[in-house]
Coordinates of C-alpha atoms in Angstrom, one line a residue:
K1 CA -6.2 29.5 -102.9
L2 CA -8.7 27.1 -101.4
R3 CA -5.8 24.8 -100.2
S4 CA -4.2 27.8 -98.4
L5 CA -7.4 28.8 -96.7
F6 CA -8.0 25.2 -95.6
F7 CA -4.4 24.9 -94.2
G8 CA -4.8 28.3 -92.4
T9 CA -8.1 27.2 -90.8
L10 CA -6.6 23.9 -89.8
C11 CA -3.6 25.7 -88.1
M12 CA -5.9 28.1 -86.3
L13 CA -8.0 25.2 -85.0
M14 CA -4.9 23.3 -83.8
L15 CA -3.7 26.5 -82.1
G16 CA -7.0 26.9 -80.3
V17 CA -7.0 23.3 -79.2
S18 CA -3.4 23.7 -77.8
F19 CA -4.6 26.4 -75.4
T20 CA -7.4 24.1 -73.9
S21 CA -6.4 22.2 -70.8
C22 CA -7.9 20.2 -68.0
S23 CA -7.3 20.9 -64.4
D24 CA -7.4 18.7 -61.4
D25 CA -7.2 21.5 -58.8
D26 CA -11.0 22.3 -58.9
D27 CA -11.7 20.3 -55.7
D28 CA -14.6 22.0 -54.0
S29 CA -14.3 20.0 -50.8
K30 CA -13.7 22.0 -47.6
K31 CA -10.3 21.8 -45.9
N32 CA -10.3 19.7 -42.8
D33 CA -9.4 22.0 -39.9
E34 CA -10.6 19.7 -37.2
G35 CA -8.5 20.1 -34.1
S36 CA -6.9 23.3 -35.3
K37 CA -6.2 26.1 -32.8
V38 CA -6.1 28.7 -35.5
E39 CA -9.2 29.5 -37.6
L40 CA -8.2 30.0 -41.2
P41 CA -10.2 31.0 -44.3
E42 CA -10.5 28.8 -47.4
N43 CA -7.8 30.5 -49.4
R44 CA -4.4 30.2 -47.7
V45 CA -0.7 31.1 -48.4
Y46 CA 2.1 29.6 -46.3
I47 CA 5.6 31.1 -46.3
L48 CA 8.6 29.1 -45.0
N49 CA 11.0 31.3 -43.0
E50 CA 14.5 29.7 -43.1
G51 CA 15.7 30.8 -39.7
S52 CA 19.3 31.0 -38.6
Y53 CA 21.9 28.2 -38.2
Q54 CA 21.7 26.5 -34.8
K55 CA 19.0 28.9 -33.5
N56 CA 16.0 26.6 -33.8
N57 CA 14.0 29.5 -35.3
A58 CA 12.7 28.3 -38.6
G59 CA 9.0 29.0 -38.9
I60 CA 5.9 29.1 -41.2
T61 CA 4.1 32.4 -41.6
Y62 CA 0.5 32.4 -42.8
Y63 CA -0.8 35.1 -45.2
D64 CA -4.4 35.6 -46.1
P65 CA -4.7 36.7 -49.8
D66 CA -8.3 37.7 -49.1
K67 CA -7.2 40.1 -46.3
R68 CA -9.4 38.7 -43.6
N69 CA -6.7 37.9 -41.0
N70 CA -3.8 39.4 -43.0
V71 CA -0.7 37.7 -41.4
I72 CA -0.1 35.2 -38.6
D73 CA 3.6 34.9 -37.7
D74 CA 5.0 31.4 -36.9
I75 CA 1.6 29.6 -37.3
F76 CA 3.4 26.3 -36.8
Y77 CA 4.4 27.2 -33.2
K78 CA 0.9 28.6 -32.5
Q79 CA -0.7 25.3 -33.7
N80 CA 1.8 22.8 -32.3
E81 CA 3.4 24.6 -29.4
A82 CA 6.8 23.3 -30.7
K83 CA 9.6 24.9 -32.8
L84 CA 9.9 23.8 -36.4
G85 CA 13.7 23.3 -36.3
D86 CA 17.0 24.8 -37.3
T87 CA 17.0 25.8 -41.0
G88 CA 13.9 25.4 -43.2
Q89 CA 14.9 24.3 -46.6
D90 CA 11.8 23.5 -48.7
M91 CA 8.1 23.1 -48.4
I92 CA 5.9 21.0 -50.7
K93 CA 2.3 20.1 -50.9
Y94 CA 1.5 16.4 -51.7
N95 CA -1.8 14.6 -51.3
N96 CA -3.4 17.5 -49.3
N97 CA -0.5 17.5 -46.8
I98 CA 2.4 20.0 -46.5
Y99 CA 5.9 18.6 -46.0
V100 CA 8.8 20.7 -44.8
S101 CA 12.4 19.8 -45.2
I102 CA 14.5 21.0 -42.2
C103 CA 18.2 20.9 -41.8
M104 CA 19.0 20.1 -38.1
A105 CA 22.3 21.3 -36.8
L106 CA 24.3 18.8 -34.6
N107 CA 26.9 20.2 -32.3
M108 CA 29.5 17.4 -32.5
Y109 CA 32.1 19.4 -30.5
A110 CA 30.0 20.2 -27.4
N111 CA 31.6 19.6 -24.0

């Protein structure tokens, strides 16, 4: 009976340890918005809008999860005064930068 109690306690301890984790996303530093034309709060959500083929209308919409500014349509155009491209494929954050994969249409048969 003592062996069973010891084994059960050991299993519960191992289960508790398995739910413990470390996180590297607790960076308290402020985001660098120097030179930005749009004032944004600390918490941000960006949504990639694919756009239509050969229309150059892909875009990035900003959403405020804290409901301060709610939604800013095509924030990429507002910040850069340039269109994003033809068809937005994917968006990824890497080393505090956001990279967007864009499929550019080439009209090979134009006159």
